[in-house]
Amino acid sequence: MNRPHRGAAGSRGLGTMEVKSKFGAEFRRFSLERSKPGKFEEFYGLLQHVHKIPNVDVLVGYTDIHGDLLPINNDDNYHKAVSTANPLLRIFIQRKEDADYSAFGTDTITRKKNVLSNVLRPDNHKKKPHIVISMPQDFRPVSSIIDVDILPETHRRVRLYKYGTDKPLGFYIRDGSSVRVTPHGLEKVPGIFISRLVPGGLAQSTGLLAVNDEVLEVNGIEVSGKSLDQVTDMMIANSRNLIITVRPANQRNNVVRNSRTSGSSGQSTESSLPSSTPNILANFLQGEEESDEEDIIIEDSGEPQQIPKAAPASESLESLTQIELLHESTQNGFLPSREMNLNHSAGSISMECEVQDADHKPLEEDGTIITL
Amino acid sequence: MRRFLRPGHDPVRERLKRDLFQFNKTVEHGFPHQPSALGYSPFLRLMAIGTRSGAIKLYGAPGVEFMGLHEENNTVMQIHFIPDRCQLVTLLDDNSLHLWSLKQHSGASELREEHRFTLKGPPGSPPSATQITAVLPHSSREVLYLGTESGNIFVVELPSFKALEDRTITSEAVLQWVPEDYCNRRSCELVEALREHPKNPVQILIGYSRGLIVLWDLQNSKVTHQFLGVQQLENLYWQRDGSKFISCHYDGSYTLWPVTSDNRQPEPLENLVPYGPFPCKAISKIYWQTTKNGLPYIIFQGGMPRASYGDRHSISVVHGSQQTAFDFTSRVIDFFIIFSSEPAAEFDDPSAMVVLAEEELVVIDLKTAGWPAVHPPYLASLHCSAITCSHHVSNIPLKLWERIIGAGSKQNINYSSMPWPIDGGTNIAPDPPQRDLLLTGHEDGTVRFWDASGVCLHLLYKLSTVRVFLTDADPNDNMNTQGEDEWPPLRKVGTFDPYSDDPRLGIQKIYLCKYSGYLAVAGTAGQILVMELNDEDAEHVVDHAEADLLQDQEGYRWKGHEKLKTRDGPVRFEAGFQPFVLVQCQPPAVVTSLALHSEWKLVAFGTSHGFGLFDHQQKRLVFVKCTLHPSDQLALEGPLSRVKSLKKSLRQSFRRIRRSRVSSRKRRGGGGHASEVQEANAKFDQDTLQEMELAPVQRKIEARSAEDSFTGFVRTLYFADTFLRDSSRHCPSLWAGTNGGTVYAFCLRVPPAERRMDEPVRAEQAKEIQLMHRAPVVGILVLDGRSTPLPEPLEVAHDLSKSPDMQGSHQLLVVSEEQFKVFTLPKVSSKLKLKLTALEGCRVRKVTVANFGSCRTDDYSENDLAVLTNLGDIQIISLPFLKLQIRYPCIRKEDVSGIASCVFTKYGQGFYLISPSEFERFSLSTKWLVEPRCIVDMPEVTSNNHVYNKPGMENAARKSSSSDYGEDERKSGQLMEHALLNDEKVLKEIQSTLEGGR
């Protein structure tokens, strides 16, 4: 873009690296020590400083050598960006509230105009890229196959994660009967089956459940002997973290396990971004126990006090709004581990997100808080 | 979480659990659903009622109750007590006979089925040949005579039910004694009635349906008298001395026949159609009772003029010039007369008439002028207007109890003062431990106060809220303006009145403070009445206040019913609970929750739109809070819109099907094309029908969202004095829970007593908790520092409860349909939970704190939660650790109304409706158990010798197919006489009978 500079940068060799950062219509240029880029947090602070936007939550992106706009939000991808920048590191900054995630992704070079127009006018959604790369903190499991190491091969334990999204769980169950082998020979026993998948629903989009799969357990509790209504109630009560064990109607797709020793989680998202794995696992564990526990407490007494930020990250999408509204500090949706420990050490089974507001009226009326 | 479900099998705790909890269904209160048969034993002075579901219930003196159930669950058609025995025979509609006995077992009598029997005819005979129509237990107690549809009378031995074929009285054998010209005109047809001669047990009167009546001599197997009736026969009744009998007929007439030794084929003495001359309905049963003054009582059922009064359910009593046709609001099943049991009495001297109608029991005092009704101590018709809610208050202070009884006694002045005439058996149950009140709210706007302390659920007082409102019905309508010249002389009796003037009057919530006597009731049209107990009549103005629950909301329109119009000016109220303030919710939706705090003088109420708090001391609305979710439109459509729309859609779909059929029929014959269309239509119909049948029942699995309807519906309200804002100062608070899983907490400032009238009560929202699982909140409770639930208002002031521990930290228990959660206070954070639905797939329907005492030691008791789930199970869950203690199946899960009607008491008992008219009482406690325990002894002596010594002259006892209780009565009198003889032989026989039965 700017040839003289590029040349200059190139002449400077490996020592420093020029950075061109764009926020809105404004550009800022500065340089970084290529060998010691520092931490992402520092870089983030630096960007806020040079753009004089100290209290604005932003998303940071850069164009890689292929011209793709990729996000920078942790040390790893920050270091990657620095190491691959040649010669200039071009940074694009968006306000978080009007961030357009669709701008990120591959092939953005071919649609550079779109990228720019998207960045500049984020409400322009006419043309979406084929593949959307989320911000890593938004990576979240939607479904998983779990416990494959302990279950018989004919069974499948599926976990569905219901976030605050509009996407329905989207399946129906019915009564039916299945044939079991018993000491007295074959016996017909009543069972519960999946009868229908709602198109576009969570269940269908995971591909892990199918019509006529027999439901054997709901969150570890056997359904045999329970009525359709009981099983319905159990599933709905667990709907925010539903683990169902099924015997798939189609037994041909079963995984044949040989020498695989582990595989307790089937997250396909992990491999691409190893850096985020610990966090995701943490979310995971937490979600295991707490996913339906974050009752919201609104109190209007006393002065504001430090609130335990216990919004579980497995709920990151829905907690985003909440957190943004209430806690400026938890912009990433990740939990500082110290606070998580606090919660656990208190022996509390649940985590409450407490909201303090001296003036309760707006809160009462604010649908977003109450209906999170 | 699951660890709470697996009790660590602590043996000490397990033993304690056995000492604390025990599930029993103890007694059924109220009136049996669908009664079908009635029996009475003057000897035992017990009454038996059979039902269409095969239950048989025996009642004697108050507290004496027995119940049995036929395995077949078939309708009980007839009940006959065996003379002089603690035994009875029932006939079911499957033509089976069952012998039941009352036997003593560990100190109390029990009702048990002994034998069953089905009459078998000769091979190849039609089933009607053995279809039993009349049953006569003979006074010898050895045989039963069974009249059948074929006209034959079979004889079976008792108690073995062995058929004695050689003693069968065939219709042919009878007919050979009847003049041929009469026989040609009519065959015998079925046996309508069998009656033993009151003085001569070897003679029985046989009535055939076509009108022929014969007196049959059992010894010589011949007809001694023939009575050639010309009208279709309904029933027969002997006069006490056996010189005459009376027959009643299908055309509404009755006939008096003489029985003399000189005329073997007498003409009737008298034939009368009491409500003629126009065609009348049948008289199905008749009594002729003699009195000292010579004027008999003639009592008969039916016989009303067909055209104008054919729809009435009446029983007429004629005594000289007095005549009353008692007019019942439901069908009369059967009735009997209680008359003199004086052994030597020459006359019947009837004292009372007991009528079993389909929906109530009515007893008429025939001794007192005017024939007033007797107030029954049991078998109360709970459903005289449909029950809409119930509320139980345990341990009523004596003062309040007496005042309620006082108010009730002023309402009962029209009842007879006669002691209850059915007084057999002895109640040996211990006195009820405390005074308990069960309050039922009804559709007609009344609240009934029942004495629920013991086995007999007894009406103490009835409160009507109707007077406050203007209804379409003129109250003067109810006054029976019956002139004396009116004919027939109908008189309405009974209390069963299924018709409500206005369904908006229906009572939905009741809250009684037993210490202050304040009562709050709330109804279907958003009305809340606060009342005070006044021992005198009073006339005063009821203050009105309106609570607009939609205050800040724009654009909503209520599509439901309007509020009730109120009466202007002062209203006269009778002694009892008198309303002094009316709070009207706007929109006038049904009140869904109610709480009263008598100490703070506050009443809180909630509907599907929000909740409010009213200061009934200053008569001022403190605040309202709208809980409506913006997307919740359904809440505004009114209470029935959903049902209506369902009905409508069903109706439409039926209409569509019908229309397509009609149109196809119309086209018929219109040429080849039309028939094709028709075929196609028919096929389509069939396909749709098949589809409807084949579509499997499926359930959608979807997370609950904030947009679900009725999230704002206020399910529970609770007052507590607790630490709401900080841990150093406690303050009054109001808690509300909604259908959408939200809990609101308001901090209240109630001025001290001396300034209570001067300063306003203030409220400020302090907390709001949104349960993430969003299930409806059905209960809120605060536990004090010792984890004991906070006492009721005024409980401490009356020294009836320890004052709560305000030192330790309080805890908040929120019960939703799916979970139990304990939170800390004042900073709300979750501490413990029990996820019931996630674990068991059941939901909480009812929950109460109950106190359980140990049956071993008097000094141990604990508080637990008693929970009823949607599966009809009862679970006991410990406090404060939320551990499941025990589970009992109680109600069938299909019985939705039973589950909805369940109410727990504070001491581990409960009630639920098993039919619209009956409460089942159950107990979860080993200590507090109210169940019938009674003994029925054989009255002193029987006089077999009588029967054998003077067979022709004196009869021991007789019991006839449907009604002749009178004879039994006298017989038992004779028994008394002979008891005085102290006949050893007789005593031995009794003893052997008793032992033989064991």
mmCIF file with all atom_site columns, C-alpha atoms in Angstrom, chain B residues 336-339 349-354 363-367 374 418 421:
data_model
loop_
_atom_site.group_PDB
_atom_site.id
_atom_site.type_symbol
_atom_site.label_atom_id
_atom_site.label_alt_id
_atom_site.label_comp_id
_atom_site.label_asym_id
_atom_site.label_entity_id
_atom_site.label_seq_id
_atom_site.pdbx_PDB_ins_code
_atom_site.Cartn_x
_atom_site.Cartn_y
_atom_site.Cartn_z
_atom_site.occupancy
_atom_site.B_iso_or_equiv
_atom_site.pdbx_formal_charge
_atom_site.auth_seq_id
_atom_site.auth_comp_id
_atom_site.auth_asym_id
_atom_site.auth_atom_id
_atom_site.pdbx_PDB_model_num
ATOM 1  C CA . PHE B 1 336 ? -86.050 -46.350 54.343 1.00 0.00 ? 336 PHE B CA 1
ATOM 2  C CA . ILE B 1 337 ? -88.057 -45.524 57.418 1.00 0.00 ? 337 ILE B CA 1
ATOM 3  C CA . ILE B 1 338 ? -86.778 -45.858 60.942 1.00 0.00 ? 338 ILE B CA 1
ATOM 4  C CA . PHE B 1 339 ? -89.598 -46.835 63.256 1.00 0.00 ? 339 PHE B CA 1
ATOM 5  C CA . ASP B 1 349 ? -94.633 -45.028 65.082 1.00 0.00 ? 349 ASP B CA 1
ATOM 6  C CA . PRO B 1 350 ? -92.134 -43.963 62.450 1.00 0.00 ? 350 PRO B CA 1
ATOM 7  C CA . SER B 1 351 ? -89.505 -41.555 63.689 1.00 0.00 ? 351 SER B CA 1
ATOM 8  C CA . ALA B 1 352 ? -87.403 -40.687 60.676 1.00 0.00 ? 352 ALA B CA 1
ATOM 9  C CA . MET B 1 353 ? -87.141 -41.124 56.958 1.00 0.00 ? 353 MET B CA 1
ATOM 10 C CA . VAL B 1 354 ? -83.679 -41.622 55.464 1.00 0.00 ? 354 VAL B CA 1
ATOM 11 C CA . VAL B 1 363 ? -82.974 -37.408 56.775 1.00 0.00 ? 363 VAL B CA 1
ATOM 12 C CA . ILE B 1 364 ? -86.444 -36.141 57.685 1.00 0.00 ? 364 ILE B CA 1
ATOM 13 C CA . ASP B 1 365 ? -87.657 -36.034 61.269 1.00 0.00 ? 365 ASP B CA 1
ATOM 14 C CA . LEU B 1 366 ? -91.205 -37.441 61.177 1.00 0.00 ? 366 LEU B CA 1
ATOM 15 C CA . LYS B 1 367 ? -91.792 -36.892 64.902 1.00 0.00 ? 367 LYS B CA 1
ATOM 16 C CA . VAL B 1 374 ? -81.965 -33.655 60.427 1.00 0.00 ? 374 VAL B CA 1
ATOM 17 C CA . MET B 1 418 ? -83.498 -34.956 66.895 1.00 0.00 ? 418 MET B CA 1
ATOM 18 C CA . PRO B 1 421 ? -81.212 -41.886 64.385 1.00 0.00 ? 421 PRO B CA 1
#
